[in-house]
Structures are given as structure tokens and as C-alpha cells.
Amino acid sequence: EPEVTQTPSHQVTQMGQEVILRCVPISNHLYFYWYRQILGQKVEFLVSFYNNEISEKSEIFDDQFSVERPDGSNFTLKIRSTKLEDSAMYFCASSQQGARGTEAFFGQGTRLTVV
Amino acid sequence: EDKVVQSPLSLVVHEGDTVTLNCSYEVTNFRSLLWYKQEKKAPTFLFMLTSSGIEKKSGRLSSILDKKELFSILNITATQTGDSAVYLCAVGTSGTYKYIFGTGTRLKVLA
């Protein structure tokens, strides 16, 4: 069964460092998302991506964040200068259509710890 | 502001019990409601509901949507310890690309 894969599963980084979280969405999906979940809190939307551009982003997704689809399969989230409060589980998701029509499938997540 | 609220926040039951989890929403231009099960990491998809009154069923799990009253319920019958998880409700709306999640209901099933 096709699945969304994320790497690494766990990343520890020092405050101020740049991190890149990687995702391979399901191959025939067109919409890609990043969500995050701070420990004990709800899943929060960060950004959605369609047709090689950001289609929507939340207030959390400030200038420190960027996304890219560098080739036909990978979808990355970059945090330029990490802060302690960026520590969270980051989930990549993909769907065939947007949130209007089809379900999103989530990867296993990358646990980011900023020290 | 769009809002998704789940209740109860947590629930402890014994194997064999039936549970009902609730999700209510206040959003603009509702399109779909999704239920996910989150055990240790990734939310795994359970159901997507778009039409009122039509029950979706998978084994011991079932869900129904009431678009007039703006809520959905997830039922689990004959619960097993493997049903222990956080159950998440998410809503998709027309005009946006995001799903809005509730805080989840943490279910613990005791043997």
C-alpha cells in the first residue's frame, strides 16, 4: 500500500541551526502539506503546496520556514534558524485533491528537538 | 475563526465496552469531516464524511455526520486494548487547502 515516508525520524539540532525535513508523498497525489504537533497539543497546519507553489500557509509559517519540491518525488520543509519552540513532531501529508474533496495521508513524522 | 471541538478529552473503558466519541465544528463552507487514529506517531485515516446521515462503517468502527447540528460521532463497539489511541477529528472546507484538527480524544481500553 502506498505511503508517505519521512526522514529522518528524529533530529536533534542546536538553536540557530538550519534543518531540512524530508518527505516523499504518495506518487499520484497532487497536494502536499506540513503539519506540526507540539507534545500534548493539537495537530496544527503549517503549509499546503500545489502545482509547485504554496497554496496556503498559517501564521506559524513565517519567514524562517520554506518548502520546496526539488524533484518529482521529494517535498522538503526547511527551518532556517531553529528556536526552542520549534521542537515538535512534524508531519508531512499528501492528498489526491485538496482538503475540499479527499482525505490526507500522513507520514510517520519527524521529531525535531531543538536544544 | 474556524473551530473543531472534540469531547470527551479522555476516556477509560474496559474491553468489550462501546464508546462514542464526539466532534463538533464551526467552520465556514464545510466540505468534509475526517476521523483519524493516532497511536504513537502518524495519524492513520479512518473515515471521511461529506453527506449528512450516511453511516460509514469499518468493522467495529462506525461514524455518522449531522450537517444540520454540525457534529459527528465515532462509535467503537466491543472495544479491544488495540483501540487505545488518540482519535482525531479534522474538517476540510471549500476555499482553503487545509484541514483543521480538534484536540483529540484519548481513549484507553483496559483488559
mmCIF file with all atom_site columns, C-alpha atoms in Angstrom:
data_model
loop_
_atom_site.group_PDB
_atom_site.id
_atom_site.type_symbol
_atom_site.label_atom_id
_atom_site.label_alt_id
_atom_site.label_comp_id
_atom_site.label_asym_id
_atom_site.label_entity_id
_atom_site.label_seq_id
_atom_site.pdbx_PDB_ins_code
_atom_site.Cartn_x
_atom_site.Cartn_y
_atom_site.Cartn_z
_atom_site.occupancy
_atom_site.B_iso_or_equiv
_atom_site.pdbx_formal_charge
_atom_site.auth_seq_id
_atom_site.auth_comp_id
_atom_site.auth_asym_id
_atom_site.auth_atom_id
_atom_site.pdbx_PDB_model_num
ATOM 1   C CA . GLU A 1 1   ? 0.000   0.000  0.000  1.00 0.00 ? 1   GLU A CA 1
ATOM 2   C CA . PRO A 1 2   ? 1.415   3.395  -0.929 1.00 0.00 ? 2   PRO A CA 1
ATOM 3   C CA . GLU A 1 3   ? 2.509   5.535  1.971  1.00 0.00 ? 3   GLU A CA 1
ATOM 4   C CA . VAL A 1 4   ? 4.065   8.862  2.805  1.00 0.00 ? 4   VAL A CA 1
ATOM 5   C CA . THR A 1 5   ? 7.632   8.475  4.014  1.00 0.00 ? 5   THR A CA 1
ATOM 6   C CA . GLN A 1 6   ? 9.571   10.968 6.098  1.00 0.00 ? 6   GLN A CA 1
ATOM 7   C CA . THR A 1 7   ? 13.215  11.241 7.033  1.00 0.00 ? 7   THR A CA 1
ATOM 8   C CA . PRO A 1 8   ? 14.791  11.480 9.483  1.00 0.00 ? 8   PRO A CA 1
ATOM 9   C CA . SER A 1 9   ? 12.535  10.035 12.147 1.00 0.00 ? 9   SER A CA 1
ATOM 10  C CA . HIS A 1 10  ? 14.288  12.069 14.816 1.00 0.00 ? 10  HIS A CA 1
ATOM 11  C CA . GLN A 1 11  ? 16.534  15.113 14.532 1.00 0.00 ? 11  GLN A CA 1
ATOM 12  C CA . VAL A 1 12  ? 18.300  16.952 17.312 1.00 0.00 ? 12  VAL A CA 1
ATOM 13  C CA . THR A 1 13  ? 19.701  20.355 16.454 1.00 0.00 ? 13  THR A CA 1
ATOM 14  C CA . GLN A 1 14  ? 21.184  23.321 18.231 1.00 0.00 ? 14  GLN A CA 1
ATOM 15  C CA . MET A 1 15  ? 19.250  26.559 18.446 1.00 0.00 ? 15  MET A CA 1
ATOM 16  C CA . GLY A 1 16  ? 20.009  28.779 15.483 1.00 0.00 ? 16  GLY A CA 1
ATOM 17  C CA . GLN A 1 17  ? 20.908  25.929 13.156 1.00 0.00 ? 17  GLN A CA 1
ATOM 18  C CA . GLU A 1 18  ? 19.126  25.178 9.910  1.00 0.00 ? 18  GLU A CA 1
ATOM 19  C CA . VAL A 1 19  ? 17.245  21.928 9.485  1.00 0.00 ? 19  VAL A CA 1
ATOM 20  C CA . ILE A 1 20  ? 15.687  20.267 6.474  1.00 0.00 ? 20  ILE A CA 1
ATOM 21  C CA . LEU A 1 21  ? 12.939  17.731 6.937  1.00 0.00 ? 21  LEU A CA 1
ATOM 22  C CA . ARG A 1 22  ? 12.276  15.458 4.017  1.00 0.00 ? 22  ARG A CA 1
ATOM 23  C CA . CYS A 1 23  ? 9.159   13.769 2.732  1.00 0.00 ? 23  CYS A CA 1
ATOM 24  C CA . VAL A 1 24  ? 8.226   11.548 -0.169 1.00 0.00 ? 24  VAL A CA 1
ATOM 25  C CA . PRO A 1 25  ? 4.475   11.917 -0.772 1.00 0.00 ? 25  PRO A CA 1
ATOM 26  C CA . ILE A 1 26  ? 2.311   9.237  -2.362 1.00 0.00 ? 26  ILE A CA 1
ATOM 27  C CA . SER A 1 27  ? 3.190   9.222  -6.041 1.00 0.00 ? 27  SER A CA 1
ATOM 28  C CA . ASN A 1 28  ? -0.127  10.119 -7.664 1.00 0.00 ? 28  ASN A CA 1
ATOM 29  C CA . HIS A 1 29  ? -1.037  12.771 -5.113 1.00 0.00 ? 29  HIS A CA 1
ATOM 30  C CA . LEU A 1 30  ? -1.078  16.407 -6.099 1.00 0.00 ? 30  LEU A CA 1
ATOM 31  C CA . TYR A 1 31  ? -1.434  18.247 -2.796 1.00 0.00 ? 31  TYR A CA 1
ATOM 32  C CA . PHE A 1 32  ? 1.210   18.244 -0.105 1.00 0.00 ? 32  PHE A CA 1
ATOM 33  C CA . TYR A 1 33  ? 1.127   19.533 3.437  1.00 0.00 ? 33  TYR A CA 1
ATOM 34  C CA . TRP A 1 34  ? 3.220   20.062 6.503  1.00 0.00 ? 34  TRP A CA 1
ATOM 35  C CA . TYR A 1 35  ? 1.633   19.946 9.919  1.00 0.00 ? 35  TYR A CA 1
ATOM 36  C CA . ARG A 1 36  ? 3.230   20.029 13.317 1.00 0.00 ? 36  ARG A CA 1
ATOM 37  C CA . GLN A 1 37  ? 2.250   18.745 16.731 1.00 0.00 ? 37  GLN A CA 1
ATOM 38  C CA . ILE A 1 38  ? 3.877   20.123 19.841 1.00 0.00 ? 38  ILE A CA 1
ATOM 39  C CA . LEU A 1 39  ? 3.915   17.493 22.583 1.00 0.00 ? 39  LEU A CA 1
ATOM 40  C CA . GLY A 1 40  ? 0.488   17.231 24.174 1.00 0.00 ? 40  GLY A CA 1
ATOM 41  C CA . GLN A 1 41  ? -1.116  19.733 21.821 1.00 0.00 ? 41  GLN A CA 1
ATOM 42  C CA . LYS A 1 42  ? -3.259  19.564 18.716 1.00 0.00 ? 42  LYS A CA 1
ATOM 43  C CA . VAL A 1 43  ? -2.091  18.974 15.171 1.00 0.00 ? 43  VAL A CA 1
ATOM 44  C CA . GLU A 1 44  ? -1.520  22.387 13.582 1.00 0.00 ? 44  GLU A CA 1
ATOM 45  C CA . PHE A 1 45  ? -1.483  23.271 9.909  1.00 0.00 ? 45  PHE A CA 1
ATOM 46  C CA . LEU A 1 46  ? 1.689   24.880 8.600  1.00 0.00 ? 46  LEU A CA 1
ATOM 47  C CA . VAL A 1 47  ? 1.510   24.981 4.821  1.00 0.00 ? 47  VAL A CA 1
ATOM 48  C CA . SER A 1 48  ? -0.043  23.407 1.759  1.00 0.00 ? 48  SER A CA 1
ATOM 49  C CA . PHE A 1 49  ? 1.627   23.086 -1.626 1.00 0.00 ? 49  PHE A CA 1
ATOM 50  C CA . TYR A 1 50  ? 0.120   22.506 -5.047 1.00 0.00 ? 50  TYR A CA 1
ATOM 51  C CA . ASN A 1 51  ? 1.378   22.891 -8.570 1.00 0.00 ? 51  ASN A CA 1
ATOM 52  C CA . ASN A 1 52  ? 4.841   23.824 -7.350 1.00 0.00 ? 52  ASN A CA 1
ATOM 53  C CA . GLU A 1 53  ? 3.760   26.691 -5.189 1.00 0.00 ? 53  GLU A CA 1
ATOM 54  C CA . ILE A 1 54  ? 2.416   27.408 -1.738 1.00 0.00 ? 54  ILE A CA 1
ATOM 55  C CA . SER A 1 55  ? -1.373  27.395 -1.860 1.00 0.00 ? 55  SER A CA 1
ATOM 56  C CA . GLU A 1 56  ? -1.936  28.340 1.763  1.00 0.00 ? 56  GLU A CA 1
ATOM 57  C CA . LYS A 1 57  ? 0.087   28.926 4.896  1.00 0.00 ? 57  LYS A CA 1
ATOM 58  C CA . SER A 1 58  ? -0.654  29.565 8.536  1.00 0.00 ? 58  SER A CA 1
ATOM 59  C CA . GLU A 1 59  ? 0.599   32.295 10.837 1.00 0.00 ? 59  GLU A CA 1
ATOM 60  C CA . ILE A 1 60  ? 3.119   29.817 12.207 1.00 0.00 ? 60  ILE A CA 1
ATOM 61  C CA . PHE A 1 61  ? 4.766   29.553 8.789  1.00 0.00 ? 61  PHE A CA 1
ATOM 62  C CA . ASP A 1 62  ? 6.831   32.730 8.977  1.00 0.00 ? 62  ASP A CA 1
ATOM 63  C CA . ASP A 1 63  ? 9.968   33.769 7.108  1.00 0.00 ? 63  ASP A CA 1
ATOM 64  C CA . GLN A 1 64  ? 12.010  31.158 8.958  1.00 0.00 ? 64  GLN A CA 1
ATOM 65  C CA . PHE A 1 65  ? 10.148  28.395 7.141  1.00 0.00 ? 65  PHE A CA 1
ATOM 66  C CA . SER A 1 66  ? 10.259  27.413 3.497  1.00 0.00 ? 66  SER A CA 1
ATOM 67  C CA . VAL A 1 67  ? 9.126   24.467 1.419  1.00 0.00 ? 67  VAL A CA 1
ATOM 68  C CA . GLU A 1 68  ? 10.415  23.052 -1.789 1.00 0.00 ? 68  GLU A CA 1
ATOM 69  C CA . ARG A 1 69  ? 9.779   20.263 -4.193 1.00 0.00 ? 69  ARG A CA 1
ATOM 70  C CA . PRO A 1 70  ? 13.287  19.920 -5.613 1.00 0.00 ? 70  PRO A CA 1
ATOM 71  C CA . ASP A 1 71  ? 12.451  16.998 -7.890 1.00 0.00 ? 71  ASP A CA 1
ATOM 72  C CA . GLY A 1 72  ? 9.465   14.928 -8.870 1.00 0.00 ? 72  GLY A CA 1
ATOM 73  C CA . SER A 1 73  ? 9.303   12.973 -5.641 1.00 0.00 ? 73  SER A CA 1
ATOM 74  C CA . ASN A 1 74  ? 10.687  14.858 -2.632 1.00 0.00 ? 74  ASN A CA 1
ATOM 75  C CA . PHE A 1 75  ? 8.977   17.574 -0.632 1.00 0.00 ? 75  PHE A CA 1
ATOM 76  C CA . THR A 1 76  ? 11.053  19.386 1.972  1.00 0.00 ? 76  THR A CA 1
ATOM 77  C CA . LEU A 1 77  ? 10.486  21.733 4.879  1.00 0.00 ? 77  LEU A CA 1
ATOM 78  C CA . LYS A 1 78  ? 13.386  23.972 5.841  1.00 0.00 ? 78  LYS A CA 1
ATOM 79  C CA . ILE A 1 79  ? 13.641  25.893 9.076  1.00 0.00 ? 79  ILE A CA 1
ATOM 80  C CA . ARG A 1 80  ? 16.407  28.463 8.673  1.00 0.00 ? 80  ARG A CA 1
ATOM 81  C CA . SER A 1 81  ? 17.287  29.340 12.236 1.00 0.00 ? 81  SER A CA 1
ATOM 82  C CA . THR A 1 82  ? 15.665  26.986 14.704 1.00 0.00 ? 82  THR A CA 1
ATOM 83  C CA . LYS A 1 83  ? 14.246  28.157 18.002 1.00 0.00 ? 83  LYS A CA 1
ATOM 84  C CA . LEU A 1 84  ? 13.493  26.143 21.112 1.00 0.00 ? 84  LEU A CA 1
ATOM 85  C CA . GLU A 1 85  ? 9.777   26.489 20.425 1.00 0.00 ? 85  GLU A CA 1
ATOM 86  C CA . ASP A 1 86  ? 10.198  24.756 17.066 1.00 0.00 ? 86  ASP A CA 1
ATOM 87  C CA . SER A 1 87  ? 10.603  21.481 18.946 1.00 0.00 ? 87  SER A CA 1
ATOM 88  C CA . ALA A 1 88  ? 7.685   19.346 17.801 1.00 0.00 ? 88  ALA A CA 1
ATOM 89  C CA . MET A 1 89  ? 6.664   16.393 15.692 1.00 0.00 ? 89  MET A CA 1
ATOM 90  C CA . TYR A 1 90  ? 6.451   17.460 12.063 1.00 0.00 ? 90  TYR A CA 1
ATOM 91  C CA . PHE A 1 91  ? 4.101   15.530 9.817  1.00 0.00 ? 91  PHE A CA 1
ATOM 92  C CA . CYS A 1 92  ? 4.078   15.542 6.064  1.00 0.00 ? 92  CYS A CA 1
ATOM 93  C CA . ALA A 1 93  ? 0.819   14.624 4.348  1.00 0.00 ? 93  ALA A CA 1
ATOM 94  C CA . SER A 1 94  ? -0.467  14.286 0.824  1.00 0.00 ? 94  SER A CA 1
ATOM 95  C CA . SER A 1 95  ? -3.828  14.007 -0.872 1.00 0.00 ? 95  SER A CA 1
ATOM 96  C CA . GLN A 1 96  ? -5.139  13.499 -4.368 1.00 0.00 ? 96  GLN A CA 1
ATOM 97  C CA . GLN A 1 97  ? -7.244  16.591 -4.173 1.00 0.00 ? 97  GLN A CA 1
ATOM 98  C CA . GLY A 1 98  ? -7.206  19.406 -1.651 1.00 0.00 ? 98  GLY A CA 1
ATOM 99  C CA . ALA A 1 99  ? -8.981  19.449 1.682  1.00 0.00 ? 99  ALA A CA 1
ATOM 100 C CA . ARG A 1 100 ? -12.135 20.081 -0.238 1.00 0.00 ? 100 ARG A CA 1
ATOM 101 C CA . GLY A 1 101 ? -12.509 16.592 -1.524 1.00 0.00 ? 101 GLY A CA 1
ATOM 102 C CA . THR A 1 102 ? -10.240 13.815 -0.376 1.00 0.00 ? 102 THR A CA 1
ATOM 103 C CA . GLU A 1 103 ? -8.539  12.517 2.703  1.00 0.00 ? 103 GLU A CA 1
ATOM 104 C CA . ALA A 1 104 ? -4.935  13.266 3.508  1.00 0.00 ? 104 ALA A CA 1
ATOM 105 C CA . PHE A 1 105 ? -2.468  10.513 4.314  1.00 0.00 ? 105 PHE A CA 1
ATOM 106 C CA . PHE A 1 106 ? 0.198   11.250 6.864  1.00 0.00 ? 106 PHE A CA 1
ATOM 107 C CA . GLY A 1 107 ? 3.786   10.151 7.182  1.00 0.00 ? 107 GLY A CA 1
ATOM 108 C CA . GLN A 1 108 ? 5.252   8.800  10.403 1.00 0.00 ? 108 GLN A CA 1
ATOM 109 C CA . GLY A 1 109 ? 6.626   12.181 11.334 1.00 0.00 ? 109 GLY A CA 1
ATOM 110 C CA . THR A 1 110 ? 9.985   13.683 12.201 1.00 0.00 ? 110 THR A CA 1
ATOM 111 C CA . ARG A 1 111 ? 10.526  14.501 15.831 1.00 0.00 ? 111 ARG A CA 1
ATOM 112 C CA . LEU A 1 112 ? 12.556  17.705 15.939 1.00 0.00 ? 112 LEU A CA 1
ATOM 113 C CA . THR A 1 113 ? 14.287  18.560 19.183 1.00 0.00 ? 113 THR A CA 1
ATOM 114 C CA . VAL A 1 114 ? 15.971  21.956 19.412 1.00 0.00 ? 114 VAL A CA 1
ATOM 115 C CA . VAL A 1 115 ? 18.462  22.280 22.258 1.00 0.00 ? 115 VAL A CA 1
ATOM 116 C CA . GLU B 2 1   ? -12.497 31.721 13.451 1.00 0.00 ? 1   GLU B CA 1
ATOM 117 C CA . ASP B 2 2   ? -12.953 28.108 12.347 1.00 0.00 ? 2   ASP B CA 1
ATOM 118 C CA . LYS B 2 3   ? -13.136 25.699 15.243 1.00 0.00 ? 3   LYS B CA 1
ATOM 119 C CA . VAL B 2 4   ? -13.249 21.940 15.803 1.00 0.00 ? 4   VAL B CA 1
ATOM 120 C CA . VAL B 2 5   ? -14.028 20.667 19.296 1.00 0.00 ? 5   VAL B CA 1
ATOM 121 C CA . GLN B 2 6   ? -13.818 17.080 20.460 1.00 0.00 ? 6   GLN B CA 1
ATOM 122 C CA . SER B 2 7   ? -15.246 15.501 23.570 1.00 0.00 ? 7   SER B CA 1
ATOM 123 C CA . PRO B 2 8   ? -14.522 13.930 25.883 1.00 0.00 ? 8   PRO B CA 1
ATOM 124 C CA . LEU B 2 9   ? -10.831 14.824 26.112 1.00 0.00 ? 9   LEU B CA 1
ATOM 125 C CA . SER B 2 10  ? -10.088 11.406 27.538 1.00 0.00 ? 10  SER B CA 1
ATOM 126 C CA . LEU B 2 11  ? -11.909 8.208  28.253 1.00 0.00 ? 11  LEU B CA 1
ATOM 127 C CA . VAL B 2 12  ? -11.054 4.977  30.053 1.00 0.00 ? 12  VAL B CA 1
ATOM 128 C CA . VAL B 2 13  ? -13.163 1.890  29.361 1.00 0.00 ? 13  VAL B CA 1
ATOM 129 C CA . HIS B 2 14  ? -12.894 -1.873 29.716 1.00 0.00 ? 14  HIS B CA 1
ATOM 130 C CA . GLU B 2 15  ? -12.577 -4.335 26.898 1.00 0.00 ? 15  GLU B CA 1
ATOM 131 C CA . GLY B 2 16  ? -15.946 -5.113 25.384 1.00 0.00 ? 16  GLY B CA 1
ATOM 132 C CA . ASP B 2 17  ? -17.450 -1.710 26.147 1.00 0.00 ? 17  ASP B CA 1
ATOM 133 C CA . THR B 2 18  ? -18.940 0.505  23.460 1.00 0.00 ? 18  THR B CA 1
ATOM 134 C CA . VAL B 2 19  ? -17.693 4.084  23.207 1.00 0.00 ? 19  VAL B CA 1
ATOM 135 C CA . THR B 2 20  ? -18.956 7.167  21.427 1.00 0.00 ? 20  THR B CA 1
ATOM 136 C CA . LEU B 2 21  ? -16.590 10.000 20.598 1.00 0.00 ? 21  LEU B CA 1
ATOM 137 C CA . ASN B 2 22  ? -17.904 13.401 19.622 1.00 0.00 ? 22  ASN B CA 1
ATOM 138 C CA . CYS B 2 23  ? -16.710 16.070 17.233 1.00 0.00 ? 23  CYS B CA 1
ATOM 139 C CA . SER B 2 24  ? -18.465 19.389 16.725 1.00 0.00 ? 24  SER B CA 1
ATOM 140 C CA . TYR B 2 25  ? -17.390 22.107 14.359 1.00 0.00 ? 25  TYR B CA 1
ATOM 141 C CA . GLU B 2 26  ? -17.972 25.724 13.480 1.00 0.00 ? 26  GLU B CA 1
ATOM 142 C CA . VAL B 2 27  ? -16.418 26.453 10.125 1.00 0.00 ? 27  VAL B CA 1
ATOM 143 C CA . THR B 2 28  ? -17.148 28.475 7.045  1.00 0.00 ? 28  THR B CA 1
ATOM 144 C CA . ASN B 2 29  ? -18.050 26.463 3.938  1.00 0.00 ? 29  ASN B CA 1
ATOM 145 C CA . PHE B 2 30  ? -17.824 22.974 5.391  1.00 0.00 ? 30  PHE B CA 1
ATOM 146 C CA . ARG B 2 31  ? -16.715 20.364 2.891  1.00 0.00 ? 31  ARG B CA 1
ATOM 147 C CA . SER B 2 32  ? -15.693 17.189 4.716  1.00 0.00 ? 32  SER B CA 1
ATOM 148 C CA . LEU B 2 33  ? -15.024 15.719 8.138  1.00 0.00 ? 33  LEU B CA 1
ATOM 149 C CA . LEU B 2 34  ? -12.304 13.164 8.696  1.00 0.00 ? 34  LEU B CA 1
ATOM 150 C CA . TRP B 2 35  ? -11.535 10.814 11.569 1.00 0.00 ? 35  TRP B CA 1
ATOM 151 C CA . TYR B 2 36  ? -8.016  9.652  12.261 1.00 0.00 ? 36  TYR B CA 1
ATOM 152 C CA . LYS B 2 37  ? -6.495  7.270  14.807 1.00 0.00 ? 37  LYS B CA 1
ATOM 153 C CA . GLN B 2 38  ? -3.163  8.329  16.275 1.00 0.00 ? 38  GLN B CA 1
ATOM 154 C CA . GLU B 2 39  ? -1.319  5.668  18.210 1.00 0.00 ? 39  GLU B CA 1
ATOM 155 C CA . LYS B 2 40  ? 2.329   6.575  18.588 1.00 0.00 ? 40  LYS B CA 1
ATOM 156 C CA . LYS B 2 41  ? 3.137   8.742  15.633 1.00 0.00 ? 41  LYS B CA 1
ATOM 157 C CA . ALA B 2 42  ? 1.260   9.308  12.405 1.00 0.00 ? 42  ALA B CA 1
ATOM 158 C CA . PRO B 2 43  ? -2.485  9.844  12.286 1.00 0.00 ? 43  PRO B CA 1
ATOM 159 C CA . THR B 2 44  ? -3.945  6.977  10.286 1.00 0.00 ? 44  THR B CA 1
ATOM 160 C CA . PHE B 2 45  ? -7.049  7.619  8.269  1.00 0.00 ? 45  PHE B CA 1
ATOM 161 C CA . LEU B 2 46  ? -10.337 6.051  9.370  1.00 0.00 ? 46  LEU B CA 1
ATOM 162 C CA . PHE B 2 47  ? -13.268 7.773  7.658  1.00 0.00 ? 47  PHE B CA 1
ATOM 163 C CA . MET B 2 48  ? -14.206 10.738 5.566  1.00 0.00 ? 48  MET B CA 1
ATOM 164 C CA . LEU B 2 49  ? -17.763 12.042 5.776  1.00 0.00 ? 49  LEU B CA 1
ATOM 165 C CA . THR B 2 50  ? -19.304 14.555 3.453  1.00 0.00 ? 50  THR B CA 1
ATOM 166 C CA . SER B 2 51  ? -23.025 13.790 3.486  1.00 0.00 ? 51  SER B CA 1
ATOM 167 C CA . SER B 2 52  ? -25.372 14.040 6.397  1.00 0.00 ? 52  SER B CA 1
ATOM 168 C CA . GLY B 2 53  ? -26.967 10.920 7.790  1.00 0.00 ? 53  GLY B CA 1
ATOM 169 C CA . ILE B 2 54  ? -24.912 8.362  5.893  1.00 0.00 ? 54  ILE B CA 1
ATOM 170 C CA . GLU B 2 55  ? -23.071 6.000  8.192  1.00 0.00 ? 55  GLU B CA 1
ATOM 171 C CA . LYS B 2 56  ? -19.565 4.903  7.325  1.00 0.00 ? 56  LYS B CA 1
ATOM 172 C CA . LYS B 2 57  ? -18.593 1.578  8.800  1.00 0.00 ? 57  LYS B CA 1
ATOM 173 C CA . SER B 2 58  ? -15.424 -0.449 9.070  1.00 0.00 ? 58  SER B CA 1
ATOM 174 C CA . GLY B 2 59  ? -15.545 -3.485 11.294 1.00 0.00 ? 59  GLY B CA 1
ATOM 175 C CA . ARG B 2 60  ? -16.311 -2.366 14.839 1.00 0.00 ? 60  ARG B CA 1
ATOM 176 C CA . LEU B 2 61  ? -15.935 1.312  13.979 1.00 0.00 ? 61  LEU B CA 1
ATOM 177 C CA . SER B 2 62  ? -18.652 3.471  12.528 1.00 0.00 ? 62  SER B CA 1
ATOM 178 C CA . SER B 2 63  ? -19.200 7.164  12.068 1.00 0.00 ? 63  SER B CA 1
ATOM 179 C CA . ILE B 2 64  ? -22.009 9.477  11.078 1.00 0.00 ? 64  ILE B CA 1
ATOM 180 C CA . LEU B 2 65  ? -22.275 13.150 10.285 1.00 0.00 ? 65  LEU B CA 1
ATOM 181 C CA . ASP B 2 66  ? -25.058 15.598 11.116 1.00 0.00 ? 66  ASP B CA 1
ATOM 182 C CA . LYS B 2 67  ? -24.563 18.713 8.999  1.00 0.00 ? 67  LYS B CA 1
ATOM 183 C CA . LYS B 2 68  ? -27.588 20.440 10.455 1.00 0.00 ? 68  LYS B CA 1
ATOM 184 C CA . GLU B 2 69  ? -26.351 20.192 14.024 1.00 0.00 ? 69  GLU B CA 1
ATOM 185 C CA . LEU B 2 70  ? -22.687 20.470 12.971 1.00 0.00 ? 70  LEU B CA 1
ATOM 186 C CA . PHE B 2 71  ? -21.287 17.372 14.586 1.00 0.00 ? 71  PHE B CA 1
ATOM 187 C CA . SER B 2 72  ? -20.096 13.864 14.010 1.00 0.00 ? 72  SER B CA 1
ATOM 188 C CA . ILE B 2 73  ? -19.765 10.817 16.216 1.00 0.00 ? 73  ILE B CA 1
ATOM 189 C CA . LEU B 2 74  ? -17.363 7.921  16.066 1.00 0.00 ? 74  LEU B CA 1
ATOM 190 C CA . ASN B 2 75  ? -18.608 4.690  17.608 1.00 0.00 ? 75  ASN B CA 1
ATOM 191 C CA . ILE B 2 76  ? -16.429 1.782  18.581 1.00 0.00 ? 76  ILE B CA 1
ATOM 192 C CA . THR B 2 77  ? -18.211 -1.381 19.664 1.00 0.00 ? 77  THR B CA 1
ATOM 193 C CA . ALA B 2 78  ? -16.700 -4.308 21.577 1.00 0.00 ? 78  ALA B CA 1
ATOM 194 C CA . THR B 2 79  ? -13.561 -2.305 22.312 1.00 0.00 ? 79  THR B CA 1
ATOM 195 C CA . GLN B 2 80  ? -10.184 -4.026 22.458 1.00 0.00 ? 80  GLN B CA 1
ATOM 196 C CA . THR B 2 81  ? -6.905  -2.922 24.027 1.00 0.00 ? 81  THR B CA 1
ATOM 197 C CA . GLY B 2 82  ? -5.623  -2.264 20.497 1.00 0.00 ? 82  GLY B CA 1
ATOM 198 C CA . ASP B 2 83  ? -8.201  0.504  20.158 1.00 0.00 ? 83  ASP B CA 1
ATOM 199 C CA . SER B 2 84  ? -6.264  2.539  22.730 1.00 0.00 ? 84  SER B CA 1
ATOM 200 C CA . ALA B 2 85  ? -5.155  5.668  20.893 1.00 0.00 ? 85  ALA B CA 1
ATOM 201 C CA . VAL B 2 86  ? -5.905  9.326  20.381 1.00 0.00 ? 86  VAL B CA 1
ATOM 202 C CA . TYR B 2 87  ? -8.788  9.798  17.952 1.00 0.00 ? 87  TYR B CA 1
ATOM 203 C CA . LEU B 2 88  ? -8.574  12.969 15.907 1.00 0.00 ? 88  LEU B CA 1
ATOM 204 C CA . CYS B 2 89  ? -11.313 14.759 14.056 1.00 0.00 ? 89  CYS B CA 1
ATOM 205 C CA . ALA B 2 90  ? -10.415 17.121 11.201 1.00 0.00 ? 90  ALA B CA 1
ATOM 206 C CA . VAL B 2 91  ? -12.537 19.325 8.973  1.00 0.00 ? 91  VAL B CA 1
ATOM 207 C CA . GLY B 2 92  ? -11.884 20.400 5.403  1.00 0.00 ? 92  GLY B CA 1
ATOM 208 C CA . THR B 2 93  ? -13.544 23.480 3.967  1.00 0.00 ? 93  THR B CA 1
ATOM 209 C CA . SER B 2 94  ? -14.169 24.800 0.495  1.00 0.00 ? 94  SER B CA 1
ATOM 210 C CA . GLY B 2 95  ? -11.949 27.709 -0.295 1.00 0.00 ? 95  GLY B CA 1
ATOM 211 C CA . THR B 2 96  ? -8.960  26.535 1.738  1.00 0.00 ? 96  THR B CA 1
ATOM 212 C CA . TYR B 2 97  ? -6.366  23.847 1.357  1.00 0.00 ? 97  TYR B CA 1
ATOM 213 C CA . LYS B 2 98  ? -6.006  22.915 4.998  1.00 0.00 ? 98  LYS B CA 1
ATOM 214 C CA . TYR B 2 99  ? -7.605  20.514 7.432  1.00 0.00 ? 99  TYR B CA 1
ATOM 215 C CA . ILE B 2 100 ? -8.465  21.908 10.842 1.00 0.00 ? 100 ILE B CA 1
ATOM 216 C CA . PHE B 2 101 ? -7.896  19.453 13.660 1.00 0.00 ? 101 PHE B CA 1
ATOM 217 C CA . GLY B 2 102 ? -9.561  19.115 17.023 1.00 0.00 ? 102 GLY B CA 1
ATOM 218 C CA . THR B 2 103 ? -7.543  18.422 20.160 1.00 0.00 ? 103 THR B CA 1
ATOM 219 C CA . GLY B 2 104 ? -8.389  14.732 20.026 1.00 0.00 ? 104 GLY B CA 1
ATOM 220 C CA . THR B 2 105 ? -9.934  12.222 22.428 1.00 0.00 ? 105 THR B CA 1
ATOM 221 C CA . ARG B 2 106 ? -7.508  9.962  24.240 1.00 0.00 ? 106 ARG B CA 1
ATOM 222 C CA . LEU B 2 107 ? -9.085  6.519  24.597 1.00 0.00 ? 107 LEU B CA 1
ATOM 223 C CA . LYS B 2 108 ? -7.625  3.905  26.897 1.00 0.00 ? 108 LYS B CA 1
ATOM 224 C CA . VAL B 2 109 ? -9.092  0.411  26.845 1.00 0.00 ? 109 VAL B CA 1
ATOM 225 C CA . LEU B 2 110 ? -8.244  -1.746 29.849 1.00 0.00 ? 110 LEU B CA 1
ATOM 226 C CA . ALA B 2 111 ? -8.006  -5.527 29.603 1.00 0.00 ? 111 ALA B CA 1
#
